[in-house]
């Protein structure tokens, strides 16, 4: 048997924490002297102590660790549990990457004195064009890539050729921002003519006058770009006149990283009619 101090040294867990583990029912002493109250542990408990430390290093709380020790006794059960945790950590990593990108973008913005009009807004007209179109309700805006994958798969047999310019874009058909289930359409200008597939429609779309701002970098900038365009629309006597869309001049499949993306945020507009009395 090992005195608590010796067990503390061997397990690399402080006496204070061993007492805390005992109180929480995570790791009990093998024996407690009824007269002195001294606690004794066995060498056989060192692997349990090591497992507790390993689980703590993976980010598990003590209540969860107690549950794991009670329920997942054999290696197969433990492996299944750890695989679940692995997926959770991967998702947390992706979320933290997005937060880091937001933070980097915010710092760059602040270092430019927070001037939203660093985004140059211009008035353009998108010409009439023949496009391949896929429109679906998708789980979130981040799932837009599934529409592009669908377009590529279903047109592969027809050897779809992009037009010049290609005008790869996403159109957002909802009247509001949607936390889930947005109605999104993707379009790509096509050279030649093709047959519709199950999900891909080929159609000719009319010209669109629009106000836009182009930016380089991650999509976390979109809200600020939207504000810049909105300010321009109001200040120049225009009104919004249709579904917003984005043109991907450099899309994620072409970019080495978020800093290489080039996106044009577009809002169809029309000139306000003068309501002043003549």
Short mmCIF file of C-alpha atoms in Angstrom, two decimals:
data_model
loop_
_atom_site.label_atom_id
_atom_site.label_comp_id
_atom_site.label_asym_id
_atom_site.label_seq_id
_atom_site.Cartn_x
_atom_site.Cartn_y
_atom_site.Cartn_z
CA UNK A 1 0.00 0.00 0.00
CA UNK A 2 1.09 3.58 -0.68
CA UNK A 3 0.70 6.56 1.60
CA UNK A 4 -1.19 9.41 -0.01
CA UNK A 5 2.04 11.43 -0.36
CA UNK A 6 3.81 8.60 -2.17
CA UNK A 7 0.79 8.02 -4.40
CA UNK A 8 0.72 11.75 -5.14
CA UNK A 9 4.34 11.69 -6.33
CA UNK A 10 3.88 8.57 -8.45
CA UNK A 11 0.61 9.71 -10.05
CA UNK A 12 1.69 13.37 -10.34
CA UNK A 13 -1.60 14.44 -8.73
CA UNK A 14 -1.50 16.77 -5.73
CA UNK A 15 -2.79 15.61 -2.36
CA UNK A 16 -5.36 18.40 -2.48
CA UNK A 17 -6.67 17.13 -5.81
CA UNK A 18 -6.68 13.51 -4.63
CA UNK A 19 -8.89 14.57 -1.72
CA UNK A 20 -11.11 16.42 -4.20
CA UNK A 21 -11.37 13.32 -6.40
CA UNK A 22 -12.36 11.30 -3.34
CA UNK A 23 -15.06 13.82 -2.42
CA UNK A 24 -16.48 13.67 -5.96
CA UNK A 25 -16.41 9.88 -6.06
CA UNK A 26 -13.86 9.70 -8.85
CA UNK A 27 -10.95 8.01 -7.06
CA UNK A 28 -11.32 6.57 -3.57
CA UNK A 29 -8.38 5.46 -1.36
CA UNK A 30 -7.97 1.72 -1.15
CA UNK A 31 -7.99 1.99 2.66
CA UNK A 32 -8.60 4.65 5.28
CA UNK A 33 -7.15 4.08 8.75
CA UNK A 34 -10.13 4.32 11.11
CA UNK A 35 -7.98 5.64 13.98
CA UNK A 36 -5.65 8.12 12.23
CA UNK A 37 -7.68 8.91 9.11
CA UNK A 38 -4.59 8.27 6.96
CA UNK A 39 -5.40 7.35 3.40
CA UNK A 40 -3.65 4.57 1.50
CA UNK A 41 -3.72 3.77 -2.20
CA UNK A 42 -2.57 0.69 -4.07
CA UNK A 43 -0.17 0.49 -6.99
CA UNK A 44 -3.08 -0.96 -9.01
CA UNK A 45 -4.81 2.44 -8.83
CA UNK A 46 -2.02 4.24 -10.70
CA UNK A 47 -3.48 3.34 -14.14
CA UNK A 48 -6.83 4.78 -13.03
CA UNK A 49 -5.09 7.98 -11.91
CA UNK A 50 -3.31 8.15 -15.29
CA UNK A 51 -6.63 7.72 -17.10
CA UNK A 52 -8.14 10.59 -15.09
CA UNK A 53 -5.25 12.87 -15.99
CA UNK A 54 -5.48 11.89 -19.65
CA UNK A 55 -9.22 12.62 -19.75
CA UNK A 56 -8.66 15.99 -18.07
CA UNK A 57 -6.07 16.89 -20.68
CA UNK A 58 -8.67 16.13 -23.37
CA UNK A 59 -10.97 18.73 -21.87
CA UNK A 60 -13.43 16.52 -20.00
CA UNK A 61 -14.93 17.91 -16.79
CA UNK A 62 -14.70 15.91 -13.57
CA UNK A 63 -18.40 14.97 -13.60
CA UNK A 64 -18.01 13.50 -17.09
CA UNK A 65 -14.79 11.74 -16.06
CA UNK A 66 -16.62 10.05 -13.19
CA UNK A 67 -19.32 8.89 -15.62
CA UNK A 68 -16.67 7.56 -18.02
CA UNK A 69 -14.91 5.60 -15.29
CA UNK A 70 -18.22 4.11 -14.17
CA UNK A 71 -19.62 3.19 -17.59
CA UNK A 72 -16.71 2.66 -19.97
CA UNK A 73 -14.61 -0.08 -18.46
CA UNK A 74 -13.28 -1.97 -21.50
CA UNK A 75 -11.08 -0.54 -24.28
CA UNK A 76 -13.76 -0.88 -26.98
CA UNK A 77 -16.25 1.23 -25.04
CA UNK A 78 -13.59 3.79 -24.25
CA UNK A 79 -12.57 3.99 -27.92
CA UNK A 80 -16.15 4.72 -29.00
CA UNK A 81 -16.41 7.47 -26.42
CA UNK A 82 -13.09 9.02 -27.43
CA UNK A 83 -14.08 8.96 -31.12
CA UNK A 84 -17.13 11.02 -30.21
CA UNK A 85 -14.90 13.46 -28.36
CA UNK A 86 -12.55 13.58 -31.36
CA UNK A 87 -15.41 14.73 -33.59
CA UNK A 88 -16.41 17.35 -31.02
CA UNK A 89 -12.84 18.70 -30.89
CA UNK A 90 -12.66 18.84 -34.69
CA UNK A 91 -15.86 20.90 -34.76
CA UNK A 92 -14.54 23.17 -32.00
CA UNK A 93 -11.33 23.60 -34.00
CA UNK A 94 -13.29 24.67 -37.09
CA UNK A 95 -15.34 27.11 -35.01
CA UNK A 96 -12.20 28.53 -33.42
CA UNK A 97 -10.63 28.97 -36.87
CA UNK A 98 -13.67 30.98 -37.94
CA UNK A 99 -13.47 33.08 -34.77
CA UNK A 100 -9.76 33.69 -35.42
CA UNK A 101 -10.54 34.86 -38.93
CA UNK A 102 -13.21 37.20 -37.56
CA UNK A 103 -10.75 38.55 -35.02
CA UNK A 104 -8.03 39.10 -37.64
CA UNK A 105 -10.52 40.86 -39.88
CA UNK A 106 -11.77 43.06 -37.03
CA UNK A 107 -8.20 44.08 -36.14
CA UNK A 108 -7.44 44.98 -39.76
CA UNK A 109 -10.63 47.00 -39.93
CA UNK A 110 -9.91 48.88 -36.71
CA UNK A 111 -6.37 49.67 -37.87
CA UNK A 112 -7.97 51.43 -40.84
CA UNK A 113 -9.88 53.66 -38.39
CA UNK A 114 -13.04 51.60 -38.85
CA UNK A 115 -13.80 53.33 -42.15
CA UNK A 116 -16.49 51.23 -43.81
CA UNK A 117 -16.10 53.14 -47.04
CA UNK A 118 -12.71 51.56 -47.56
CA UNK A 119 -14.91 49.31 -49.70
CA UNK A 120 -15.33 51.02 -53.06
CA UNK A 121 -18.99 50.84 -54.18
CA UNK A 122 -19.80 51.08 -57.89
CA UNK A 123 -22.90 50.92 -60.08
CA UNK A 124 -22.84 48.23 -62.78
CA UNK A 125 -25.10 46.23 -65.07
CA UNK A 126 -24.86 42.46 -65.29
CA UNK A 127 -25.54 41.64 -68.97
CA UNK A 128 -28.00 39.09 -70.31
CA UNK A 129 -26.45 35.67 -69.99
CA UNK A 130 -27.08 31.94 -70.49
CA UNK A 131 -26.50 30.11 -67.21
CA UNK A 132 -26.51 26.75 -65.51
CA UNK A 133 -28.66 27.15 -62.39
CA UNK A 134 -29.28 25.07 -59.27
CA UNK A 135 -31.74 26.31 -56.65
CA UNK A 136 -32.46 24.52 -53.38
CA UNK A 137 -33.22 25.09 -49.71
CA UNK A 138 -30.02 24.11 -47.90
CA UNK A 139 -29.33 23.62 -44.15
CA UNK A 140 -27.21 26.80 -43.78
CA UNK A 141 -25.42 29.31 -45.98
CA UNK A 142 -22.18 27.44 -45.27
CA UNK A 143 -23.61 24.45 -47.17
CA UNK A 144 -23.61 26.31 -50.48
CA UNK A 145 -20.70 24.15 -51.67
CA UNK A 146 -23.14 21.21 -51.93
CA UNK A 147 -24.96 23.03 -54.72
CA UNK A 148 -21.74 23.51 -56.66
CA UNK A 149 -20.87 19.83 -56.19
CA UNK A 150 -24.33 18.92 -57.49
CA UNK A 151 -23.91 21.14 -60.55
CA UNK A 152 -20.53 19.61 -61.37
CA UNK A 153 -21.73 16.01 -60.96
CA UNK A 154 -24.87 16.36 -63.04
CA UNK A 155 -23.22 18.25 -65.92
CA UNK A 156 -20.02 16.18 -66.10
CA UNK A 157 -21.36 14.00 -68.91
CA UNK A 158 -22.16 17.09 -71.02
CA UNK A 159 -18.66 18.56 -70.61
CA UNK A 160 -20.07 21.89 -69.45
CA UNK A 161 -17.88 24.80 -70.56
CA UNK A 162 -17.91 28.04 -68.54
CA UNK A 163 -18.53 31.31 -70.34
CA UNK A 164 -16.15 34.25 -70.43
CA UNK A 165 -16.61 35.94 -68.05
CA UNK A 166 -17.93 33.05 -66.00
CA UNK A 167 -19.93 35.08 -63.43
CA UNK A 168 -20.10 32.27 -60.86
CA UNK A 169 -22.57 33.55 -58.30
CA UNK A 170 -25.00 32.75 -55.52
CA UNK A 171 -28.42 34.40 -55.33
CA UNK A 172 -30.23 34.62 -52.00
CA UNK A 173 -33.99 34.37 -52.49
CA UNK A 174 -35.27 34.80 -48.94
CA UNK A 175 -36.73 38.12 -47.82
CA UNK A 176 -34.63 37.96 -44.67
CA UNK A 177 -31.44 36.46 -43.28
CA UNK A 178 -32.12 32.85 -42.30
CA UNK A 179 -30.36 31.05 -39.45
CA UNK A 180 -31.28 27.78 -41.15
CA UNK A 181 -32.89 26.50 -44.36
CA UNK A 182 -32.04 29.43 -46.67
CA UNK A 183 -33.29 29.40 -50.26
CA UNK A 184 -30.12 29.70 -52.35
CA UNK A 185 -29.57 29.57 -56.09
CA UNK A 186 -26.19 29.25 -57.77
CA UNK A 187 -25.55 30.30 -61.35
CA UNK A 188 -22.62 29.94 -63.72
CA UNK A 189 -22.47 31.40 -67.21
CA UNK A 190 -22.20 28.58 -69.75
CA UNK A 191 -20.69 28.66 -73.24
CA UNK A 192 -22.88 26.74 -75.68
CA UNK A 193 -26.22 25.06 -75.00
CA UNK A 194 -27.01 22.07 -72.82
CA UNK A 195 -29.83 19.80 -71.68
CA UNK A 196 -31.42 20.22 -68.26
CA UNK A 197 -30.63 17.53 -65.68
CA UNK A 198 -32.52 16.46 -62.58
CA UNK A 199 -31.42 19.52 -60.57
CA UNK A 200 -29.64 21.77 -63.08
CA UNK A 201 -31.62 24.15 -65.28
CA UNK A 202 -30.18 26.03 -68.24
CA UNK A 203 -31.80 29.38 -68.87
CA UNK A 204 -31.25 32.86 -70.23
CA UNK A 205 -31.52 35.59 -67.59
CA UNK A 206 -32.09 39.31 -68.26
CA UNK A 207 -29.62 42.09 -67.48
CA UNK A 208 -29.55 43.47 -63.93
CA UNK A 209 -28.42 46.93 -62.79
CA UNK A 210 -26.75 46.60 -59.40
CA UNK A 211 -24.56 48.34 -56.82
CA UNK A 212 -21.61 46.33 -55.58
CA UNK A 213 -18.38 46.30 -53.62
CA UNK A 214 -15.56 43.82 -54.14
CA UNK A 215 -13.37 42.65 -51.28
CA UNK A 216 -10.50 40.25 -50.75
CA UNK A 217 -10.36 37.88 -47.81
CA UNK A 218 -12.73 35.84 -45.65
CA UNK A 219 -16.50 35.99 -45.82
CA UNK A 220 -16.69 37.43 -42.30
CA UNK A 221 -16.36 40.84 -44.00
CA UNK A 222 -19.74 40.52 -45.75
CA UNK A 223 -21.73 42.37 -43.08
CA UNK A 224 -19.46 45.41 -43.29
CA UNK A 225 -19.50 45.31 -47.08
CA UNK A 226 -23.32 45.16 -46.96
CA UNK A 227 -23.32 48.28 -44.82
CA UNK A 228 -21.01 50.10 -47.21
CA UNK A 229 -23.27 49.25 -50.16
CA UNK A 230 -26.41 50.22 -48.20
CA UNK A 231 -24.90 53.60 -47.34
CA UNK A 232 -24.01 54.19 -51.00
CA UNK A 233 -27.52 53.26 -52.16
CA UNK A 234 -29.15 55.72 -49.77
CA UNK A 235 -26.67 58.54 -50.37
CA UNK A 236 -26.96 58.29 -54.16
CA UNK A 237 -30.73 58.23 -54.46
CA UNK A 238 -31.23 54.57 -55.29
CA UNK A 239 -33.50 51.88 -53.82
CA UNK A 240 -33.02 48.12 -53.50
CA UNK A 241 -34.80 46.29 -56.31
CA UNK A 242 -34.30 42.54 -56.13
CA UNK A 243 -32.51 39.59 -54.59
CA UNK A 244 -28.95 40.15 -53.41
CA UNK A 245 -26.22 37.99 -54.87
CA UNK A 246 -22.48 37.39 -54.66
CA UNK A 247 -20.10 36.95 -57.58
CA UNK A 248 -17.11 34.74 -56.78
CA UNK A 249 -14.13 36.09 -58.70
CA UNK A 250 -11.81 33.79 -56.70
CA UNK A 251 -13.78 31.03 -54.99
CA UNK A 252 -12.72 28.60 -52.24
CA UNK A 253 -11.72 25.91 -54.75
CA UNK A 254 -9.33 28.37 -56.41
CA UNK A 255 -7.92 30.01 -53.27
CA UNK A 256 -5.02 28.68 -51.20
CA UNK A 257 -6.61 30.19 -48.09
CA UNK A 258 -9.32 32.67 -46.98
CA UNK A 259 -6.96 35.60 -47.60
CA UNK A 260 -6.98 34.80 -51.36
CA UNK A 261 -10.76 34.87 -51.81
CA UNK A 262 -12.16 37.67 -53.97
CA UNK A 263 -15.90 38.27 -53.71
CA UNK A 264 -18.24 40.90 -55.12
CA UNK A 265 -21.30 41.66 -52.96
CA UNK A 266 -24.15 42.83 -55.21
CA UNK A 267 -27.58 44.41 -54.69
CA UNK A 268 -29.95 45.08 -57.61
CA UNK A 269 -31.02 48.72 -57.49
CA UNK A 270 -33.20 51.25 -59.28
CA UNK A 271 -33.20 55.02 -59.23
CA UNK A 272 -35.74 56.48 -56.85
CA UNK A 273 -38.53 58.41 -58.47
CA UNK A 274 -38.67 62.03 -57.49
CA UNK A 275 -41.75 62.59 -55.31
CA UNK A 276 -41.29 66.33 -55.09
CA UNK A 277 -44.05 68.62 -56.33
CA UNK A 278 -43.41 70.34 -59.66
#
